[in-house]
Coordinates of C-alpha atoms in Angstrom, one line a residue:
Chain A
M13 CA -24.7 -9.9 -25.9
G14 CA -22.0 -12.5 -27.5
V15 CA -20.7 -15.6 -26.8
S16 CA -17.4 -15.0 -23.9
L17 CA -14.9 -17.3 -24.2
R18 CA -15.6 -18.7 -20.6
K19 CA -18.8 -20.3 -23.2
A20 CA -17.5 -21.5 -25.7
R21 CA -15.2 -23.3 -23.8
T22 CA -17.6 -25.1 -22.0
I23 CA -19.6 -25.8 -25.1
I24 CA -16.6 -27.3 -26.1
R25 CA -16.0 -29.5 -23.3
K26 CA -19.6 -30.6 -23.3
T27 CA -19.3 -31.2 -26.6
L28 CA -16.4 -33.6 -26.2
E29 CA -17.8 -35.6 -23.1
K30 CA -20.8 -36.6 -25.7
G31 CA -18.7 -37.9 -27.9
H32 CA -17.0 -39.8 -25.7
E33 CA -20.5 -40.6 -23.9
M34 CA -21.9 -41.7 -28.1
E35 CA -18.5 -43.1 -28.5
L36 CA -18.0 -41.5 -31.4
K37 CA -14.4 -41.5 -33.1
P38 CA -12.1 -38.0 -31.8
L39 CA -13.8 -34.6 -32.6
S40 CA -13.0 -31.7 -33.7
V41 CA -15.0 -28.9 -32.1
V42 CA -14.8 -24.6 -33.0
V43 CA -16.5 -22.0 -31.9
L44 CA -17.4 -18.8 -34.4
D45 CA -18.7 -15.3 -33.0
A46 CA -21.4 -13.3 -35.1
G47 CA -19.3 -12.2 -37.2
G48 CA -17.4 -15.5 -38.4
H49 CA -14.2 -15.5 -36.2
V50 CA -12.6 -17.9 -34.6
I51 CA -13.0 -17.8 -30.6
A52 CA -12.0 -20.9 -29.7
F53 CA -11.4 -24.4 -31.2
E54 CA -10.2 -27.9 -29.8
R55 CA -8.8 -31.0 -31.9
E56 CA -9.1 -34.4 -29.3
D57 CA -6.1 -36.8 -29.8
G58 CA -6.3 -38.7 -32.9
A59 CA -7.9 -36.6 -35.0
A60 CA -6.9 -36.3 -38.3
P61 CA -4.5 -33.1 -38.9
G62 CA -7.2 -31.3 -41.6
R63 CA -9.9 -31.4 -39.4
F64 CA -9.5 -27.5 -38.2
A65 CA -10.6 -26.6 -41.9
I66 CA -13.8 -29.6 -41.9
A67 CA -15.0 -28.0 -38.3
H68 CA -14.3 -24.0 -39.1
G69 CA -16.2 -24.5 -43.2
K70 CA -19.0 -26.3 -41.7
A71 CA -19.6 -22.7 -38.4
Y72 CA -18.5 -20.4 -40.6
G73 CA -21.4 -21.2 -43.7
S74 CA -23.9 -21.3 -40.5
V75 CA -22.6 -17.7 -39.9
M76 CA -22.3 -16.0 -42.6
L77 CA -25.9 -16.9 -44.1
G78 CA -27.2 -17.4 -41.1
L79 CA -28.5 -20.9 -41.9
A80 CA -27.7 -24.0 -39.9
G81 CA -25.9 -27.9 -41.2
T82 CA -29.2 -29.1 -42.2
A83 CA -30.4 -26.4 -44.3
Q84 CA -27.7 -25.8 -46.8
M85 CA -27.0 -29.2 -47.1
Q86 CA -31.4 -29.4 -48.2
R87 CA -29.8 -26.6 -50.3
A88 CA -26.9 -27.5 -51.9
E89 CA -28.8 -30.6 -52.4
A90 CA -31.9 -29.1 -54.8
Q91 CA -29.5 -26.7 -56.4
A92 CA -26.3 -27.7 -56.1
Y93 CA -24.8 -24.8 -57.9
F94 CA -26.2 -22.8 -55.5
M95 CA -24.1 -23.3 -53.0
A96 CA -20.8 -24.1 -55.3
A97 CA -21.7 -20.6 -56.2
V98 CA -22.0 -19.8 -53.0
N99 CA -18.8 -21.4 -51.9
G100 CA -17.2 -19.6 -54.5
V101 CA -18.4 -15.5 -53.1
Y102 CA -16.7 -16.4 -49.6
G103 CA -12.9 -18.1 -50.9
G104 CA -13.9 -21.6 -50.5
Q105 CA -15.2 -21.1 -47.0
V106 CA -18.1 -23.7 -46.2
V107 CA -18.9 -27.0 -45.6
P108 CA -23.1 -27.8 -46.3
V109 CA -23.2 -30.1 -44.2
P110 CA -24.8 -30.9 -41.0
G111 CA -22.2 -30.2 -37.8
G112 CA -22.6 -26.8 -38.5
V113 CA -24.8 -25.7 -35.8
L114 CA -25.9 -21.5 -35.0
L115 CA -26.2 -20.8 -31.7
R116 CA -29.0 -18.0 -31.1
D117 CA -29.6 -15.8 -28.6
K118 CA -32.6 -15.5 -26.4
K119 CA -35.2 -13.1 -28.9
G120 CA -33.8 -15.9 -32.1
A121 CA -30.3 -13.1 -32.6
V122 CA -27.6 -14.8 -34.5
I123 CA -24.8 -14.8 -32.0
G124 CA -21.9 -17.3 -33.0
A125 CA -21.7 -20.7 -34.2
V126 CA -20.1 -24.2 -33.2
G127 CA -18.6 -26.5 -36.2
V128 CA -17.9 -29.8 -34.8
T129 CA -16.1 -32.9 -37.6
G130 CA -14.9 -36.5 -37.2
D131 CA -18.1 -39.2 -37.3
T132 CA -21.4 -39.1 -39.7
S133 CA -22.3 -35.5 -39.9
D134 CA -24.9 -36.6 -38.1
N135 CA -23.6 -37.8 -35.4
D136 CA -21.3 -34.7 -35.5
A137 CA -24.4 -32.6 -34.5
A138 CA -26.1 -34.6 -31.9
A139 CA -23.2 -33.9 -29.9
A140 CA -22.9 -30.9 -31.0
L141 CA -26.2 -29.3 -29.7
A142 CA -26.3 -32.1 -26.5
G143 CA -22.7 -29.3 -25.7
I144 CA -24.7 -26.7 -26.6
E145 CA -27.6 -27.4 -24.5
T146 CA -25.6 -28.7 -21.4
A147 CA -23.3 -25.5 -21.7
G148 CA -27.5 -23.5 -21.2
L149 CA -27.4 -22.0 -24.6
I150 CA -30.0 -22.6 -28.0
G151 CA -28.6 -24.4 -30.8
E152 CA -30.3 -24.8 -33.9
I153 CA -28.6 -27.1 -35.8
Chain B
M12 CA 6.3 -37.3 -29.6
G13 CA 3.8 -35.2 -30.3
V14 CA 1.7 -32.0 -28.6
S15 CA -1.2 -33.6 -26.9
L16 CA -4.6 -31.9 -26.5
R17 CA -4.0 -32.3 -22.6
K18 CA -0.9 -30.6 -23.5
A19 CA -1.8 -27.9 -25.8
R20 CA -4.4 -26.7 -23.4
T21 CA -2.1 -25.9 -20.4
I22 CA 0.1 -24.3 -22.5
I23 CA -2.7 -21.9 -23.9
R24 CA -3.8 -21.6 -20.6
K25 CA -0.5 -20.8 -18.5
T26 CA 0.4 -18.4 -21.8
L27 CA -3.2 -16.4 -20.7
E28 CA -2.2 -15.9 -16.5
K29 CA 0.7 -15.0 -17.2
G30 CA -0.7 -12.2 -19.5
H31 CA -2.4 -10.8 -17.5
E32 CA 0.4 -11.3 -14.0
M33 CA 2.0 -9.5 -16.5
E34 CA -0.4 -7.1 -17.2
L35 CA -0.8 -7.9 -20.9
K36 CA -3.3 -6.6 -23.7
P37 CA -5.7 -9.5 -24.1
L38 CA -3.9 -12.3 -26.4
S39 CA -5.6 -15.0 -28.4
V40 CA -2.9 -18.4 -28.7
V41 CA -2.7 -21.0 -30.9
V42 CA -1.1 -23.9 -30.7
L43 CA 0.0 -26.4 -34.0
D44 CA 1.4 -29.8 -33.8
A45 CA 4.5 -30.9 -36.2
G46 CA 2.9 -30.5 -39.7
G47 CA 1.7 -26.7 -38.4
H48 CA -2.7 -27.7 -38.1
V49 CA -4.5 -26.7 -35.5
I50 CA -5.2 -28.3 -32.4
A51 CA -6.2 -25.7 -29.9
F52 CA -7.0 -22.1 -30.0
E53 CA -8.2 -19.2 -27.2
R54 CA -8.9 -15.7 -28.2
E55 CA -10.2 -13.8 -24.7
D56 CA -12.7 -11.7 -24.9
G57 CA -11.6 -8.1 -25.6
A58 CA -9.5 -9.0 -29.0
A59 CA -10.3 -7.7 -32.0
P60 CA -11.7 -10.7 -34.2
G61 CA -9.0 -11.1 -36.1
R62 CA -6.5 -12.3 -34.4
F63 CA -6.4 -16.6 -35.2
A64 CA -5.4 -15.6 -38.4
I65 CA -1.9 -13.5 -36.8
A66 CA -1.3 -15.6 -34.1
H67 CA -1.5 -18.8 -36.9
G68 CA 0.7 -17.2 -39.1
K69 CA 3.2 -17.0 -35.9
A70 CA 3.3 -20.7 -35.9
Y71 CA 3.1 -21.6 -38.9
G72 CA 5.9 -20.1 -40.5
S73 CA 7.9 -21.1 -37.2
V74 CA 7.0 -24.5 -37.8
M75 CA 7.2 -25.4 -41.4
L76 CA 10.9 -23.0 -42.0
G77 CA 11.8 -24.6 -38.8
L78 CA 12.7 -21.5 -37.1
A79 CA 11.2 -19.6 -34.3
G80 CA 9.4 -16.5 -34.3
T81 CA 12.4 -14.0 -33.4
A82 CA 14.9 -16.2 -36.5
Q83 CA 12.4 -15.1 -38.8
M84 CA 11.9 -12.1 -38.0
Q85 CA 15.9 -11.0 -38.6
R86 CA 16.2 -12.2 -41.4
A87 CA 12.7 -9.8 -42.6
E88 CA 15.4 -7.5 -41.6
A89 CA 17.4 -8.3 -43.6
Q90 CA 17.0 -9.8 -46.3
A91 CA 13.0 -8.7 -47.2
Y92 CA 12.3 -10.2 -50.2
F93 CA 13.5 -13.3 -48.9
M94 CA 10.7 -13.2 -45.9
A95 CA 8.2 -12.7 -48.9
A96 CA 8.8 -15.1 -50.9
V97 CA 8.7 -17.5 -48.4
N98 CA 5.0 -16.3 -48.0
G99 CA 4.4 -16.3 -51.4
V100 CA 5.2 -20.7 -51.7
Y101 CA 3.6 -20.3 -47.7
G102 CA 0.0 -19.1 -49.2
G103 CA 0.7 -15.9 -47.4
Q104 CA 0.3 -17.0 -44.1
V105 CA 3.4 -16.3 -42.0
V106 CA 3.7 -13.2 -39.5
P107 CA 7.5 -13.4 -39.6
V108 CA 7.8 -11.9 -35.8
P109 CA 8.5 -12.6 -32.7
G110 CA 6.0 -14.4 -30.5
G111 CA 5.5 -17.3 -32.5
V112 CA 8.3 -20.4 -30.9
L113 CA 9.6 -23.3 -31.1
L114 CA 7.9 -26.5 -29.5
R115 CA 11.1 -29.2 -28.9
D116 CA 11.2 -32.3 -27.4
K117 CA 14.5 -32.9 -25.0
K118 CA 16.2 -33.9 -27.9
G119 CA 16.0 -30.6 -29.4
A120 CA 13.5 -32.1 -32.4
V121 CA 10.5 -29.4 -32.8
I122 CA 7.2 -30.8 -32.2
G123 CA 4.9 -28.2 -32.3
A124 CA 5.0 -23.9 -31.7
V125 CA 2.9 -21.2 -30.5
G126 CA 1.4 -18.2 -31.7
V127 CA 0.8 -15.6 -29.1
T128 CA -0.7 -12.2 -30.7
G129 CA -2.7 -9.3 -28.6
D130 CA 0.3 -7.6 -26.9
T131 CA 3.7 -6.0 -28.7
S132 CA 5.8 -8.8 -30.1
D133 CA 8.1 -9.3 -27.4
N134 CA 5.4 -8.7 -24.5
D135 CA 3.8 -11.9 -26.9
A136 CA 6.6 -14.4 -27.0
A137 CA 7.1 -13.5 -23.1
A138 CA 4.3 -14.2 -22.4
A139 CA 4.7 -18.0 -24.1
L140 CA 7.9 -18.9 -23.5
A141 CA 6.3 -18.9 -19.6
G142 CA 3.3 -20.2 -20.7
I143 CA 5.4 -23.0 -22.1
E144 CA 8.8 -24.0 -19.3
T145 CA 5.4 -24.0 -16.8
A146 CA 3.6 -26.5 -18.5
G147 CA 7.0 -28.7 -18.2
L148 CA 8.4 -27.8 -22.0
I149 CA 10.3 -26.4 -24.2
G150 CA 9.6 -23.5 -26.2
E151 CA 12.6 -21.2 -28.7
I152 CA 11.2 -17.6 -28.8
Chain C
M19 CA -25.2 -2.7 -29.3
G20 CA -23.7 -2.6 -32.9
V21 CA -24.1 -0.3 -35.3
S22 CA -27.4 -0.1 -37.5
L23 CA -28.2 -0.1 -40.9
R24 CA -30.0 3.9 -39.7
K25 CA -26.9 5.1 -37.9
A26 CA -24.2 3.9 -41.0
R27 CA -26.7 5.8 -43.6
T28 CA -26.1 8.9 -41.5
I29 CA -22.5 8.0 -40.6
I30 CA -22.6 8.2 -45.4
R31 CA -24.2 11.1 -46.1
K32 CA -22.1 13.3 -42.9
T33 CA -18.7 11.9 -44.4
L34 CA -20.2 13.2 -47.8
E35 CA -21.5 16.0 -46.2
K36 CA -18.0 17.3 -45.0
G37 CA -16.2 16.0 -47.9
H38 CA -17.7 19.2 -49.9
E39 CA -18.0 21.4 -47.3
M40 CA -14.0 20.6 -47.7
E41 CA -14.3 20.6 -51.2
L42 CA -13.3 17.4 -51.8
K43 CA -12.7 15.4 -54.5
P44 CA -15.9 12.5 -54.3
L45 CA -15.9 10.7 -51.4
S46 CA -16.5 6.4 -51.5
V47 CA -17.3 5.7 -47.8
V48 CA -18.4 2.1 -46.6
V49 CA -19.3 1.2 -42.7
L50 CA -18.9 -2.1 -41.4
D51 CA -19.9 -3.6 -38.8
A52 CA -18.0 -5.4 -35.1
G53 CA -16.8 -8.3 -37.7
G54 CA -15.4 -7.1 -41.0
H55 CA -18.5 -7.3 -42.7
V56 CA -20.5 -4.3 -45.0
I57 CA -23.2 -3.0 -43.8
A58 CA -23.6 0.0 -46.3
F59 CA -22.2 2.0 -48.5
E60 CA -21.8 4.5 -51.3
R61 CA -19.9 6.1 -53.9
E62 CA -20.5 9.5 -55.5
D63 CA -20.5 10.0 -58.7
G64 CA -16.9 10.6 -60.5
A65 CA -15.7 8.9 -58.1
A66 CA -13.0 5.9 -60.1
P67 CA -15.0 2.3 -60.1
G68 CA -12.2 1.2 -57.9
R69 CA -12.6 2.9 -54.6
F70 CA -15.2 0.0 -53.0
A71 CA -12.3 -2.4 -52.6
I72 CA -9.9 1.0 -51.4
A73 CA -12.9 1.8 -49.1
H74 CA -13.0 -1.5 -48.1
G75 CA -9.7 -2.4 -47.3
K76 CA -9.0 1.2 -45.5
A77 CA -12.4 -0.1 -42.8
Y78 CA -11.3 -3.8 -42.4
G79 CA -8.0 -4.0 -42.0
S80 CA -8.9 -1.0 -38.6
V81 CA -11.8 -3.6 -37.2
M82 CA -9.6 -7.3 -37.8
L83 CA -6.5 -5.6 -36.4
G84 CA -9.0 -3.3 -33.3
L85 CA -6.5 -0.4 -35.0
A86 CA -7.2 2.9 -37.0
G87 CA -5.6 3.4 -39.9
T88 CA -3.0 6.2 -38.7
A89 CA -1.5 3.2 -36.1
Q90 CA -2.0 1.0 -39.0
M91 CA 0.2 3.5 -41.7
Q92 CA 2.6 3.9 -39.0
R93 CA 3.3 0.0 -38.2
A94 CA 3.9 -0.3 -41.9
E95 CA 6.2 2.5 -42.4
A96 CA 8.6 0.8 -38.7
Q97 CA 8.1 -2.0 -40.0
A98 CA 7.4 -2.4 -43.8
Y99 CA 7.3 -7.1 -43.5
F100 CA 4.8 -7.4 -40.4
M101 CA 1.8 -4.8 -42.7
A102 CA 3.0 -7.4 -45.5
A103 CA 2.0 -10.7 -43.6
V104 CA -0.7 -9.3 -41.7
N105 CA -2.2 -8.2 -45.3
G106 CA -0.9 -12.2 -46.4
V107 CA -3.3 -13.7 -43.7
Y108 CA -6.2 -11.7 -44.3
G109 CA -6.7 -12.1 -48.0
G110 CA -4.9 -8.6 -49.5
Q111 CA -7.5 -6.9 -47.7
V112 CA -5.7 -4.5 -45.1
V113 CA -4.8 -0.9 -46.6
P114 CA -3.2 0.8 -43.4
V115 CA -3.1 4.2 -44.4
P116 CA -5.8 6.9 -42.6
G117 CA -9.4 7.0 -43.5
G118 CA -9.8 3.2 -41.9
V119 CA -11.7 5.3 -38.6
L120 CA -12.1 2.5 -35.8
L121 CA -16.0 2.8 -34.6
R122 CA -16.4 2.5 -30.5
D123 CA -18.7 2.3 -28.3
K124 CA -18.8 4.4 -24.5
K125 CA -17.1 2.0 -22.7
G126 CA -14.3 1.9 -26.4
A127 CA -15.3 -1.1 -27.1
V128 CA -14.9 -1.9 -31.0
I129 CA -18.2 -1.9 -33.0
G130 CA -17.6 -1.0 -36.4
A131 CA -15.4 1.0 -38.8
V132 CA -16.2 3.5 -41.8
G133 CA -13.8 3.5 -44.8
V134 CA -13.6 6.3 -46.9
T135 CA -11.0 7.0 -49.9
G136 CA -11.4 9.5 -52.3
D137 CA -8.9 12.2 -51.4
T138 CA -5.6 12.2 -49.5
S139 CA -5.7 10.4 -46.8
D140 CA -6.0 12.9 -44.2
N141 CA -8.6 14.3 -45.6
D142 CA -10.5 11.0 -46.3
A143 CA -9.8 10.6 -42.3
A144 CA -11.1 14.4 -41.5
A145 CA -14.3 13.2 -43.3
A146 CA -14.8 10.7 -42.4
L147 CA -13.8 12.0 -38.1
A148 CA -16.4 15.1 -39.1
G149 CA -19.1 12.5 -40.2
I150 CA -19.2 10.2 -37.7
E151 CA -18.9 12.5 -33.9
T152 CA -22.0 14.2 -36.4
A153 CA -23.9 11.2 -36.6
G154 CA -23.7 11.0 -32.2
L155 CA -20.4 8.2 -32.4
I156 CA -17.0 7.6 -31.2
G157 CA -14.2 8.2 -33.9
E158 CA -10.3 7.3 -33.7
I159 CA -8.8 8.2 -36.9
Chain D
M25 CA -26.6 7.5 -69.4
G26 CA -24.7 5.2 -66.4
V27 CA -26.9 5.0 -62.9
S28 CA -26.1 7.9 -60.1
L29 CA -26.0 7.6 -56.7
R30 CA -29.4 9.0 -56.2
K31 CA -30.8 7.0 -58.5
A32 CA -29.2 4.0 -56.8
R33 CA -30.7 5.0 -53.1
T34 CA -34.0 5.4 -55.1
I35 CA -33.2 1.8 -55.7
I36 CA -32.3 0.5 -52.9
R37 CA -34.7 2.2 -50.4
K38 CA -37.4 1.2 -52.8
T39 CA -36.9 -2.1 -53.3
L40 CA -36.4 -2.5 -49.8
E41 CA -39.8 -1.0 -48.9
K42 CA -41.3 -3.7 -51.5
G43 CA -39.5 -6.1 -48.8
H44 CA -41.2 -5.1 -46.2
E45 CA -45.0 -4.8 -48.2
M46 CA -44.3 -8.1 -49.2
E47 CA -43.7 -9.0 -45.4
L48 CA -40.2 -10.6 -46.7
K49 CA -37.3 -12.2 -44.2
P50 CA -34.2 -8.7 -44.5
L51 CA -32.9 -8.1 -47.3
S52 CA -29.6 -6.6 -48.8
V53 CA -29.8 -4.7 -52.2
V54 CA -26.1 -3.6 -54.1
V55 CA -26.2 -1.1 -57.2
L56 CA -23.8 -1.5 -59.4
D57 CA -22.2 0.4 -62.8
A58 CA -21.8 -1.3 -66.3
G59 CA -19.0 -2.0 -65.4
G60 CA -19.9 -4.5 -63.1
H61 CA -18.9 -2.1 -59.9
V62 CA -20.4 -1.1 -57.0
I63 CA -21.8 2.4 -56.5
A64 CA -23.8 1.2 -53.7
F65 CA -24.6 -1.0 -50.8
E66 CA -27.1 -1.4 -48.0
R67 CA -28.5 -4.8 -45.8
E68 CA -31.1 -4.5 -43.7
D69 CA -30.8 -5.3 -39.8
G70 CA -30.9 -8.7 -39.0
A71 CA -29.6 -10.0 -41.8
A72 CA -27.5 -13.0 -42.3
P73 CA -23.5 -10.7 -42.3
G74 CA -22.1 -12.6 -45.6
R75 CA -25.0 -10.9 -47.4
F76 CA -22.9 -8.3 -49.1
A77 CA -20.6 -11.1 -50.8
I78 CA -24.4 -13.0 -52.1
A79 CA -26.3 -9.9 -53.1
H80 CA -22.9 -8.6 -55.5
G81 CA -22.5 -11.9 -56.8
K82 CA -25.6 -11.8 -58.3
A83 CA -25.9 -8.4 -59.7
Y84 CA -22.2 -9.7 -61.1
G85 CA -22.7 -12.2 -62.6
S86 CA -26.0 -10.0 -64.5
V87 CA -23.4 -7.4 -65.7
M88 CA -20.2 -9.4 -66.5
L89 CA -22.7 -12.6 -69.3
G90 CA -25.5 -9.3 -69.8
L91 CA -27.5 -12.4 -68.5
A92 CA -30.0 -11.8 -66.1
G93 CA -30.4 -13.9 -62.7
T94 CA -32.9 -15.8 -64.5
A95 CA -31.9 -17.0 -67.5
Q96 CA -27.9 -17.7 -65.1
M97 CA -30.0 -20.2 -62.7
Q98 CA -30.9 -21.4 -66.7
R99 CA -28.0 -22.0 -68.1
A100 CA -26.7 -23.7 -64.7
E101 CA -29.0 -25.9 -64.6
A102 CA -28.7 -27.2 -68.7
Q103 CA -24.7 -26.8 -67.8
A104 CA -23.9 -26.5 -64.7
Y105 CA -19.9 -27.4 -65.7
F106 CA -20.5 -23.9 -68.0
M107 CA -21.8 -21.9 -65.2
A108 CA -19.0 -24.1 -62.6
A109 CA -16.3 -22.8 -65.9
V110 CA -18.0 -18.8 -65.6
N111 CA -17.7 -19.0 -62.3
G112 CA -12.9 -19.6 -63.0
V113 CA -13.1 -17.5 -65.5
Y114 CA -15.0 -14.7 -62.6
G115 CA -12.9 -15.1 -59.8
G116 CA -15.9 -17.3 -58.0
Q117 CA -18.5 -14.1 -57.4
V118 CA -21.0 -15.5 -60.1
V119 CA -23.7 -16.0 -58.1
P120 CA -26.4 -17.4 -60.9
V121 CA -30.3 -17.1 -59.4
P122 CA -32.8 -14.6 -59.7
G123 CA -31.9 -11.6 -57.4
G124 CA -29.8 -10.6 -60.2
V125 CA -31.5 -8.1 -62.3
L126 CA -30.1 -6.3 -65.2
L127 CA -30.5 -2.0 -66.0
R128 CA -31.2 -1.5 -68.7
D129 CA -31.6 2.5 -70.5
K130 CA -34.9 3.4 -73.0
K131 CA -32.7 1.5 -76.1
G132 CA -31.9 -1.5 -74.2
A133 CA -28.9 -0.7 -73.3
V134 CA -27.1 -2.2 -70.3
I135 CA -26.7 0.6 -67.3
G136 CA -25.5 -1.6 -64.6
A137 CA -27.7 -4.2 -62.0
V138 CA -29.4 -4.8 -58.4
G139 CA -28.1 -7.5 -56.5
V140 CA -30.3 -8.3 -53.3
T141 CA -30.7 -12.0 -51.3
G142 CA -32.7 -12.9 -48.3
D143 CA -35.5 -14.1 -49.0
T144 CA -36.6 -16.7 -51.7
S145 CA -35.0 -15.7 -54.9
D146 CA -37.8 -15.3 -56.5
N147 CA -39.1 -12.9 -54.1
D148 CA -35.8 -11.0 -54.0
A149 CA -36.4 -10.1 -57.8
A150 CA -39.7 -9.5 -57.5
A151 CA -39.1 -6.5 -55.1
A152 CA -35.9 -5.8 -57.2
L153 CA -38.3 -5.6 -60.4
A154 CA -40.7 -3.6 -58.3
G155 CA -38.0 -0.6 -56.7
I156 CA -36.2 -0.8 -59.5
E157 CA -39.6 0.5 -61.1
T158 CA -41.1 2.5 -59.4
A159 CA -37.3 4.5 -59.6
G160 CA -38.2 4.7 -63.0
L161 CA -35.5 2.7 -64.6
I162 CA -36.2 -1.0 -66.4
G163 CA -35.4 -3.9 -65.1
E164 CA -34.9 -7.9 -66.0
I165 CA -34.8 -10.5 -63.9

């Protein structure tokens, strides 16, 4: 079962609401499907213009590798040239830091990913996770 | 004055509603700002996975050239090598057909663009225009 | 429901067998999932070395656009600059001719695509379709 | 003498079987010829969608440089900018870690490479080597 547009909208709204509650800077949120393709995206007023690419890069790497942002960051810190090489084979589309969150179904299969950017990476991830859980889904940061 | 996220959401919702009313295939809709950067995007359930890139390409060329999709298509038909060259300088990101719609303010200044894809190019443009007008903005197809 | 590796193997074997039966040149066959990602590929002995990219391009465009090779070719013949622009937004990865075959489930949803190259485009498509049907799936050339 | 499709299939099957025996995560395996071109590839059910690019990058660098993954990794650790530069000249297609395995004939000439990804780099390489040897060929990890 994939992520419907209705679910994607809910994730985005709940993530943005959580950001407001946490008093974060303006956020941008993307939801990708299990193939890494964009379902929905929103950038809040006041966010920098280039935020789509950052949000997308966090989520895209998560789906393509099956590794959430925290695990990608650990690999990048342990073996920088490996993540640089991974970025090469994926056309430079991977941003390996927290804020890339895997979406899993109840059996644990990856059904997509959420990418959040705008505040610190850890706050981005916390807002995403809260948004995902409020929307009734399982996130892995 | 730019396009707020609130306005972008309204444009997308009204365009999708118009598509349903016209009984079109599932649509994908992007809204870009005056710098050609993504504010919001939605892809309806059942649309092909690659629709973000097509919707984006229609809107991006519109903003970057200050020419809506219909005018770009006319230029492509009259002078194909010119639009090919344009695509070269813009990194291959331009899709010069109807469905790329300029957003103008009341003085006529370009404040962004909408890109719609999923049905015929003419139907895509008609849904976008109706959505933009229902949202209280001025569109140029 | 997606295409399992077991199904992908069967499609490839049956397509190659059909090619032998039709006395075609050595074929190359790729199977992609619903997100356009490679599940399996085989290139027969005697085929040119660059065949992966051609097979992939036929199948990739089919999935990303939700249009099989024959429909892509018709669009390319009617509006060459449109398919050129589509190739730009997909990074030059689309080969819009027969031999790109959509895989559909019983409800008609696209679950992947097959790309075949090596003989004429029409023979490539015929072998693919026979292979897909022998494997118990629904193909659209 | 090159690697036939029959041999490539055997390598892939035996590598996957070894992965099951070692209880590894789902693997993806590519076999390239002496020119670095894809002969065959399989991705197991449950593997992340982007695994083709990683498997390919491990094998491609091995063939193009005539250096297996372990030697590439040592070079990357000693001189990161060199492997970054190598990736520049090869279009970002090199992943310099274990799991890229050279195939040699009995005289020691390189006749292709195998790329495996899915578990740790060392386990990927061990499965590949076992698969290659069971298939009656000589591998260098």
